[in-house]
Short mmCIF file of C-alpha atoms and ligand atoms in Angstrom, two decimals:
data_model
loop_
_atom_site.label_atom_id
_atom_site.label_comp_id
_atom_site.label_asym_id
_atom_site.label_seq_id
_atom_site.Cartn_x
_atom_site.Cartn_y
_atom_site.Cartn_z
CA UNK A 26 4.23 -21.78 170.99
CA UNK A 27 2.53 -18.50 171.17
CA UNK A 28 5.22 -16.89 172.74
CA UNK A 29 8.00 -18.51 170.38
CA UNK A 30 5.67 -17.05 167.67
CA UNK A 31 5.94 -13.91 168.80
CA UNK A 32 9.78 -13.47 169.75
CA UNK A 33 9.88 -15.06 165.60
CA UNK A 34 7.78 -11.85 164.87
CA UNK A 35 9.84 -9.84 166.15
CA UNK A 36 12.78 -11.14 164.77
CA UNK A 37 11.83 -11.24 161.60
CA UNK A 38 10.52 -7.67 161.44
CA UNK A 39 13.78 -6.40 162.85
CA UNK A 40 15.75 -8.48 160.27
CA UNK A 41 13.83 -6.86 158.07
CA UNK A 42 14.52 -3.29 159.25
CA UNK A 43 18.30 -4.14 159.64
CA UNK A 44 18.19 -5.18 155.70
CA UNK A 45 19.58 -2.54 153.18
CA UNK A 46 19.50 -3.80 149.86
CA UNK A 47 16.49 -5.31 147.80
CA UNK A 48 19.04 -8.85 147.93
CA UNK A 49 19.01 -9.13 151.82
CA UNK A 50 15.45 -8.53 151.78
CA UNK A 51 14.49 -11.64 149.60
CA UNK A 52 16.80 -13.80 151.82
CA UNK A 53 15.14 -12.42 154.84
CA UNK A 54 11.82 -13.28 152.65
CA UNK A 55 12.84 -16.89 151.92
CA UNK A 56 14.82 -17.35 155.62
CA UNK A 57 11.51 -16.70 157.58
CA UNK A 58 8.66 -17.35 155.02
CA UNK A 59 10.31 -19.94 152.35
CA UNK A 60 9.23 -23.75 152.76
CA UNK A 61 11.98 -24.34 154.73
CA UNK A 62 11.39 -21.36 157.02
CA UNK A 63 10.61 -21.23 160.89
CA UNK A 64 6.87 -20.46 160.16
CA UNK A 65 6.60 -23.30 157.48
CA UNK A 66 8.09 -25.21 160.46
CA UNK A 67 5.91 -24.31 162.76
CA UNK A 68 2.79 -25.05 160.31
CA UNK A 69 3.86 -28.45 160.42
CA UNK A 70 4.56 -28.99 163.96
CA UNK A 71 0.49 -28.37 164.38
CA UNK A 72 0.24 -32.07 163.92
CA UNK A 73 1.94 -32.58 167.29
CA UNK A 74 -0.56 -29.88 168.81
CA UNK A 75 -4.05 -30.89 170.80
CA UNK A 76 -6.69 -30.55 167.97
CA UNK A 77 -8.68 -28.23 169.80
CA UNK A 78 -5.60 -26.37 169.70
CA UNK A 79 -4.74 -26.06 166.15
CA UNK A 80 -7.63 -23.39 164.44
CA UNK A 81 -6.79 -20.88 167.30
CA UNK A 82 -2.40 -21.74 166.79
CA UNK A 83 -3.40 -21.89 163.15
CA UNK A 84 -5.05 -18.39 162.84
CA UNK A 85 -1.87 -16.91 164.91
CA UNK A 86 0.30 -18.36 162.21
CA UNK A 87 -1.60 -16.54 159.18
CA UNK A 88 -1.63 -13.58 161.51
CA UNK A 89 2.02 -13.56 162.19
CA UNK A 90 3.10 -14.59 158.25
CA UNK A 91 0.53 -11.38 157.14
CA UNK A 92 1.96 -8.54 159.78
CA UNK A 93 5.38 -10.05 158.49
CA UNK A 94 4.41 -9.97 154.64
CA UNK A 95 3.30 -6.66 155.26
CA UNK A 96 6.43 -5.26 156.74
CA UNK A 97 8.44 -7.23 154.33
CA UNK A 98 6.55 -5.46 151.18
CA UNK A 99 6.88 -1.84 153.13
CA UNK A 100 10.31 -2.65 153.45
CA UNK A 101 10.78 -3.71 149.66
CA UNK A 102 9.32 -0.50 148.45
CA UNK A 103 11.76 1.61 150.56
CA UNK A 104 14.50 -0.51 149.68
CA UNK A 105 13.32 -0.67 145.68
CA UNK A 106 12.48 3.10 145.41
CA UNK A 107 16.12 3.88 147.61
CA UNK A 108 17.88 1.91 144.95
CA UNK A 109 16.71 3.42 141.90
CA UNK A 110 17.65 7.36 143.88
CA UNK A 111 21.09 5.61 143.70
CA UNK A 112 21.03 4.61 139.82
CA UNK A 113 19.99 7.70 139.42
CA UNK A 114 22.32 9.43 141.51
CA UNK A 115 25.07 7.18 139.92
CA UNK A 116 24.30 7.14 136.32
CA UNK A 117 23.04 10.77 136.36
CA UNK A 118 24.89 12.53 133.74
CA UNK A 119 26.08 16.20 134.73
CA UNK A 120 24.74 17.54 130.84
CA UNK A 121 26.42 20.79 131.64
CA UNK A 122 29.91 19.12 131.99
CA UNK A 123 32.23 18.93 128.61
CA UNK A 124 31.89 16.12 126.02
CA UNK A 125 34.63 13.82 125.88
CA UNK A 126 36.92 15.37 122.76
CA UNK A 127 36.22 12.88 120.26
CA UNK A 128 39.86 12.55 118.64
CA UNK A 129 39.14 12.44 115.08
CA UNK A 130 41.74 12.62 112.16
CA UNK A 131 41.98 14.65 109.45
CA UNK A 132 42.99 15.21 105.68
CA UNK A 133 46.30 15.58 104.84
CA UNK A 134 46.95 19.24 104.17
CA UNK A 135 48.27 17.99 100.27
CA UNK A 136 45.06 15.97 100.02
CA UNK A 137 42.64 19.10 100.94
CA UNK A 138 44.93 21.25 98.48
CA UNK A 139 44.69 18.47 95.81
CA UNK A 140 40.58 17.67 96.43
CA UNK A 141 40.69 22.01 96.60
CA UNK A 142 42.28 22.05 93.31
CA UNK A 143 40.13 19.30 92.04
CA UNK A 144 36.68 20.46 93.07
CA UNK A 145 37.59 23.92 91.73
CA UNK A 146 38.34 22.65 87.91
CA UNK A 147 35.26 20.04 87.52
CA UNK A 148 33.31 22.87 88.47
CA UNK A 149 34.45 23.95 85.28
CA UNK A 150 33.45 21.19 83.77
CA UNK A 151 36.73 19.61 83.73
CA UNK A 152 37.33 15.61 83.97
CA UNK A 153 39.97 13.85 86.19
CA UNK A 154 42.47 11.69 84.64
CA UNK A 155 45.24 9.57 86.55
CA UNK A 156 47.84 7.25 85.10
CA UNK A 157 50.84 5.02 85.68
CA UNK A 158 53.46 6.33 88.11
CA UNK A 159 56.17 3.57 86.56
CA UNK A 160 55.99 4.95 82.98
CA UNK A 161 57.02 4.53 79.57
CA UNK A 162 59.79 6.46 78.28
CA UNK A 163 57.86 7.33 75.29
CA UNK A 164 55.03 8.74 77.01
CA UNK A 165 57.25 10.96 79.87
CA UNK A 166 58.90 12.37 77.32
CA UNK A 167 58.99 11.65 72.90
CA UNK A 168 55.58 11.98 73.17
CA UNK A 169 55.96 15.72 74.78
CA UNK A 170 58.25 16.45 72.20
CA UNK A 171 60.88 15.70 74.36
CA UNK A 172 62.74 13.48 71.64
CA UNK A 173 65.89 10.99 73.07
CA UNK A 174 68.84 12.62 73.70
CA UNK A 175 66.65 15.93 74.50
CA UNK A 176 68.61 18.25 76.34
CA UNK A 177 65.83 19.26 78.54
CA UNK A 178 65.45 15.62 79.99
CA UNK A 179 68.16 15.82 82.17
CA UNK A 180 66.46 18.80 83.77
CA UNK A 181 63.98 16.30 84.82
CA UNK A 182 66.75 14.03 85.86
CA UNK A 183 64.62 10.74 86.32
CA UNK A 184 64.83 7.18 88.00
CA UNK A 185 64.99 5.11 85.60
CA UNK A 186 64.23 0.88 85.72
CA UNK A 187 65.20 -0.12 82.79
CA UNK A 188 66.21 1.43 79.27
CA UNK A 189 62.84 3.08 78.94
CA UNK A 190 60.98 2.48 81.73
CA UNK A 191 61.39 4.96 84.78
CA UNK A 192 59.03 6.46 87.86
CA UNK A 193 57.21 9.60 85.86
CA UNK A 194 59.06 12.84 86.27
CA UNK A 195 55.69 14.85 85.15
CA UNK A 196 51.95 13.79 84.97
CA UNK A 197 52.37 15.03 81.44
CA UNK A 198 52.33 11.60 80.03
CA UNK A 199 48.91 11.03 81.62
CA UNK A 200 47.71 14.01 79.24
CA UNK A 201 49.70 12.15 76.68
CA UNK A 202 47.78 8.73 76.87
CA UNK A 203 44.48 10.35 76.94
CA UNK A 204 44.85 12.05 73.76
CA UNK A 205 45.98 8.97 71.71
CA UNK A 206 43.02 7.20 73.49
CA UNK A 207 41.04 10.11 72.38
CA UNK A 208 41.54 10.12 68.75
CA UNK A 209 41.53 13.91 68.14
CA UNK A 210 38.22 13.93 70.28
CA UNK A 211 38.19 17.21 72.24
CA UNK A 212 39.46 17.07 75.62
CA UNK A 213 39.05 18.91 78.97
CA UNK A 214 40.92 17.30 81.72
CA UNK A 215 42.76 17.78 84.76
CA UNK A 216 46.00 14.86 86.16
CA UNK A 217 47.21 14.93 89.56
CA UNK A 218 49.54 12.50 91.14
CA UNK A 219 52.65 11.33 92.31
CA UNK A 220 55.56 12.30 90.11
CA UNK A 221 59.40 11.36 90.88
CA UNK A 222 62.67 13.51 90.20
CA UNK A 223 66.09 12.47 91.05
CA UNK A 224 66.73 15.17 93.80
CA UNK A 225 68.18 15.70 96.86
CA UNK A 226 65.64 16.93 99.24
CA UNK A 227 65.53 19.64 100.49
CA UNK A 228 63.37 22.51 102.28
CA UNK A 229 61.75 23.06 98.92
CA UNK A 230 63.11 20.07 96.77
CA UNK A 231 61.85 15.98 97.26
CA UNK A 232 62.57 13.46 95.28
CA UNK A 233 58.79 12.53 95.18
CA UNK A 234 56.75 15.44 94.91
CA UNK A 235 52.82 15.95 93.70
CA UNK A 236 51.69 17.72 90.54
CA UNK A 237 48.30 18.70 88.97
CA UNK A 238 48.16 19.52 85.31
CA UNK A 239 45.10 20.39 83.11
CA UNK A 240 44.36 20.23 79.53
CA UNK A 241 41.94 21.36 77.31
CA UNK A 242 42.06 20.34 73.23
CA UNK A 243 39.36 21.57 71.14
CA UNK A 244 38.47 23.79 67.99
CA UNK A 245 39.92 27.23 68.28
CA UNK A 246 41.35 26.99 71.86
CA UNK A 247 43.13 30.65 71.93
CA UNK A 248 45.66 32.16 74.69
CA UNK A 249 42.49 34.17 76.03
CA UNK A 250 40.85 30.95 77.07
CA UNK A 251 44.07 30.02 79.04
CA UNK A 252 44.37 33.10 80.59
CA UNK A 253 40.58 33.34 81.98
CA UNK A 254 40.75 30.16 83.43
CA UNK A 255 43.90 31.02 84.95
CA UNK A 256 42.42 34.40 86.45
CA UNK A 257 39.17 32.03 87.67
CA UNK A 258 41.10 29.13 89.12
CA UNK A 259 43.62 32.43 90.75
CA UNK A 260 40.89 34.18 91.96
CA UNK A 261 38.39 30.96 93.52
CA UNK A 262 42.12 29.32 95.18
CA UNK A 263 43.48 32.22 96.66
CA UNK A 264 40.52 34.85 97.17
CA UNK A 265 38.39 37.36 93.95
CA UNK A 266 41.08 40.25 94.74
CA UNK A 267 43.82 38.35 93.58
CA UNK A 268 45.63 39.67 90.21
CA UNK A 269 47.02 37.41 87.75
CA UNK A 270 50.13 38.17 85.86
CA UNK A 271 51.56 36.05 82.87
CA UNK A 272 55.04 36.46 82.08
CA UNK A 273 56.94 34.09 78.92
CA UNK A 274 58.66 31.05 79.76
CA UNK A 275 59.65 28.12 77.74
CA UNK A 276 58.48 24.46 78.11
CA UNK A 277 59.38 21.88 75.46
CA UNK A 278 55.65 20.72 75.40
CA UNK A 279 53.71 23.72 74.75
CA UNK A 280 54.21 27.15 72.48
CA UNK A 281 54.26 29.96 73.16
CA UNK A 282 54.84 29.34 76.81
CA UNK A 283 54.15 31.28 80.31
CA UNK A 284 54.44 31.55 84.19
CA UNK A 285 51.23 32.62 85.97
CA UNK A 286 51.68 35.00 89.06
CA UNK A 287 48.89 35.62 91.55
CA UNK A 288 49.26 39.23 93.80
CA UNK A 289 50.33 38.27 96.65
CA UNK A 290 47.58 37.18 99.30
CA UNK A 291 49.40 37.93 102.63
CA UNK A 292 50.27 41.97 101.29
CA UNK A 293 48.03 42.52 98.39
CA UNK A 294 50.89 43.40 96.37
CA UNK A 295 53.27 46.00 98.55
CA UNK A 296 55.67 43.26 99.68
CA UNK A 297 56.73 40.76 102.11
CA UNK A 298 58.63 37.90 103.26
CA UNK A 299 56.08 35.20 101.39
CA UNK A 300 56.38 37.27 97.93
CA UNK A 301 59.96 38.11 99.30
CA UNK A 302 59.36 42.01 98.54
CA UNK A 303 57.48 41.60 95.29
CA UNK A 304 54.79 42.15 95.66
CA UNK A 305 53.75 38.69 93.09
CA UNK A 306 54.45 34.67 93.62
CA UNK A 307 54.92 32.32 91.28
CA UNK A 308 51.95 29.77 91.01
CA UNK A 309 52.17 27.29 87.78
CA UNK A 310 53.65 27.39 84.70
CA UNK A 311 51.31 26.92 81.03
CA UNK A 312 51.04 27.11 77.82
CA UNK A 313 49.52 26.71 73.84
CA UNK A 314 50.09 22.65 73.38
CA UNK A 315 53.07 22.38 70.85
CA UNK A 316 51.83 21.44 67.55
CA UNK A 317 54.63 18.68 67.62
CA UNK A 318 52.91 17.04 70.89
CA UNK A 319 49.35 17.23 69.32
CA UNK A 320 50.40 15.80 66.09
CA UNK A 321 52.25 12.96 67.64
CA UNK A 322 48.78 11.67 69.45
CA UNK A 323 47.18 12.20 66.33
CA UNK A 324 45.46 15.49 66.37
CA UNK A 325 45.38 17.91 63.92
CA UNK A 326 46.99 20.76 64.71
CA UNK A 327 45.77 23.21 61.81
CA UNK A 328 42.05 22.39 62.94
CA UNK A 329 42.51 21.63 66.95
CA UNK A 330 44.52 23.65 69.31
CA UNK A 331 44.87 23.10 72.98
CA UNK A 332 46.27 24.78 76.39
CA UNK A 333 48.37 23.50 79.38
CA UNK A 334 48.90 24.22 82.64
CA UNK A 335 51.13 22.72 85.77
CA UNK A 336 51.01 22.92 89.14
CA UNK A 337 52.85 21.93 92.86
CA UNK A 338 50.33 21.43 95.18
CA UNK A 339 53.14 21.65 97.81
CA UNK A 340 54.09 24.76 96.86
CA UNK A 341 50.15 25.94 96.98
CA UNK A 342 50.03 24.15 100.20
CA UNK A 343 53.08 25.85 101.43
CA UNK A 344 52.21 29.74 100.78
CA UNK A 345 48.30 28.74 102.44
CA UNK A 346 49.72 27.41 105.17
CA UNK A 347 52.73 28.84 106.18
CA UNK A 348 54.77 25.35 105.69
CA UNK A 349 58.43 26.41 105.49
CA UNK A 350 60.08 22.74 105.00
CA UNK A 351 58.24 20.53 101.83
CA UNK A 352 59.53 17.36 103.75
CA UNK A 353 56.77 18.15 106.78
CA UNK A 354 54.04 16.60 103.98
CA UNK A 355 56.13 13.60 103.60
CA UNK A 356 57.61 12.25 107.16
CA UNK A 357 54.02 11.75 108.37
CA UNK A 358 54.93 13.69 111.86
CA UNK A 359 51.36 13.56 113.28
CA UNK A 360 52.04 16.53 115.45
CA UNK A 361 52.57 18.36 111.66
CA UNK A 362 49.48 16.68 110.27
CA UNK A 363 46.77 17.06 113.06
CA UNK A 364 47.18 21.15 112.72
CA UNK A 365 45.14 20.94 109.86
CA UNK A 366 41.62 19.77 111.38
CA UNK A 367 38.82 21.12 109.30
CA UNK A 368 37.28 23.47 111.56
CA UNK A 369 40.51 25.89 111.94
CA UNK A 370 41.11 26.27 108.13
C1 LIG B 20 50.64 17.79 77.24
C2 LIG B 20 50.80 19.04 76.76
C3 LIG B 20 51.24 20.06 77.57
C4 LIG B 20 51.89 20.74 81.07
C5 LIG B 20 52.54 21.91 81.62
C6 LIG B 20 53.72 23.15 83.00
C7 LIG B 20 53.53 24.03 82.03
C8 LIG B 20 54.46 23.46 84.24
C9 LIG B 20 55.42 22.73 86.24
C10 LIG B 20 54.48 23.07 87.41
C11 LIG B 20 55.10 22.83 88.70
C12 LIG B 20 56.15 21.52 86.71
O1 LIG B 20 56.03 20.56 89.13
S1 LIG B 20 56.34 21.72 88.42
O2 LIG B 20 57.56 22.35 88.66
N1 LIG B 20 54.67 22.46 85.03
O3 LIG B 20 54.84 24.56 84.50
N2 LIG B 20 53.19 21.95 82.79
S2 LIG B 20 52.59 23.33 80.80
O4 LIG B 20 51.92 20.86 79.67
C13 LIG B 20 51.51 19.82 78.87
C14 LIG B 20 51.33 18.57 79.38
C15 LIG B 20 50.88 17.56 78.56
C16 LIG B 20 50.15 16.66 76.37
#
């Protein structure tokens, strides 16, 4: 017995040695001191032993279980503390290494120009006003003093739906709506959207195409207020050394009417191939609101006077960015769309 005890001592402890991982320790644990382990065995086998025997084969048998215990919980320690230096090892995290790039999206490049645009006029204490894209025909056009039969509607050659119902050529009629909802209250607001022209797209033409207008309608609204919010909106969109020049034009909707050109930004003014040697491009297009149109939404025009302005984000978007085809903003090409992350602008 006391031999057999021993040869189990020893095979224990080097079972214990020969054990790697916390796991095999516990089995070796439960193999040789579980109930139904060799020891536990032998512990119960005392019956069969001389009873002078048993205290003395007893005592061995604590003896034994304690030098194996011991070993066992040296063992576990080694094995425990060895396994965490592997998590660590494992799960350490090299903090000098490179973060994963985070693929985020962005704005669409029309969107910033828009929200650009946007921003820039409530600063000035502007409002925003959006309307129906499917729109009356009174509102696209009588009420801009664009009467049936008009000549200058078939410059904005339209899509119509039915007899006067078509997709808005202009966000005009957005303007339009407001000021009969105003009642000849004064008004300081800014429209963009979505506006539709029969066209055949091109580089610079689409049939759907973005605009932003602005109006303001108040008491003795003069050409000089026009033209010093044109020179602040120039100056904040395209940098304080631009120049603003205002040459006549004609729109059906406002009187007298002008074109707004900005120095250009990539020469300052001596030429190139974005102001195509002059020196001055072409931003928007404005004007004093026609008495006709502010009479029609029931303003009076000998107390009240107003200004206009219009505007092609694409176009805006195209001389900041170096876009030579306006169909880039539509075909959703994400290659064309993820240049314009935040951080490089
Ligand atoms: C009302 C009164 C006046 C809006 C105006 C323009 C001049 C203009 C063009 C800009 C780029 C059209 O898309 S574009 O080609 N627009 O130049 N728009 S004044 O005048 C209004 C509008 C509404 C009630």
């Amino acid at each position: 017995m006391q031999e057999q005890l021993q040869q189990l001592k020893q095979e224990a402890i080097s079972k214990i040695e020969s054990a790697s991982t916390v796991k095999e320790l516990q089995d070796v644990r439960v193999a040789y001191l579980g109930k139904k382990g060799p020891i536990t065995d032998l512990l119960k086998g005392m019956g069969k032993l001389p009873a002078e025997e048993r205290p003395k084969m007893g005592a061995l048998v604590n003896v034994i279980r304690e030098e194996v215990t011991s070993v066992l919980d040296e063992r576990l320690v080694v094995l425990e503390d060895f396994a965490i230096q592997q998590q660590l090892k494992n799960e350490s995290i090299d903090v000098t290494l490179p973060g994963r790039p985070v693929k985020t999206g962005n704005h669409h490049p029309l969107t910033r120009v828009v929200e650009e645009i946007e921003d820039l006029f409530i600063s000035m204490g502007y409002e925003i006003a959006e309307g129906p894209e499917v729109e009356k025909d009174y509102y696209n056009f009588e009420a801009l003093n664009l009467p049936k039969g008009h000549p200058a509607r078939d410059m904005q050659d339209s899509f119509y739906i039915s007899e006067d119902i078509l997709l808005r050529t202009h966000t005009s009629p957005v303007q339009a709506r407001t000021m009969e909802a105003k009642g000849g209250e004064p008004i300081r607001i800014i429209c963009p959207g979505k506006v539709y022209r029969r066209d055949n797209d091109d580089a610079t033409h689409s049939h759907q195409f973005t605009q932003i207008e602005g109006l303001v309608i108040g008491e003795n609204i003069r050409m000089s207020d026009l033209k010093g919010t044109l020179s602040v909106f120039a100056k904040k969109m395209f940098g304080d050394d631009r120049e603003i020049r205002l040459r006549p034009s004609f729109f059906p909707f406002t009187e007298p009417s002008v074109e707004m050109d900005i120095s250009c930004f990539k020469c300052g003014g001596s030429g190139c191939n974005v102001c195509k040697k002059t020196g001055w491009i072409e931003i928007l297009g404005a004007g004093m609101v026609h008495p006709n149109v502010l009479e029609m939404a029931g303003y009076d025009s000998k107390r009240l006077s107003g200004f206009a302005f219009g505007m092609g984000p694409e176009r805006i978007a195209m001389l900041k960015y170096g876009v030579e085809d306006i169909r880039h903003f539509y075909t959703n090409d994400v290659r064309f769309v993820s240049q314009f992350h935040r951080t490089e602008v």
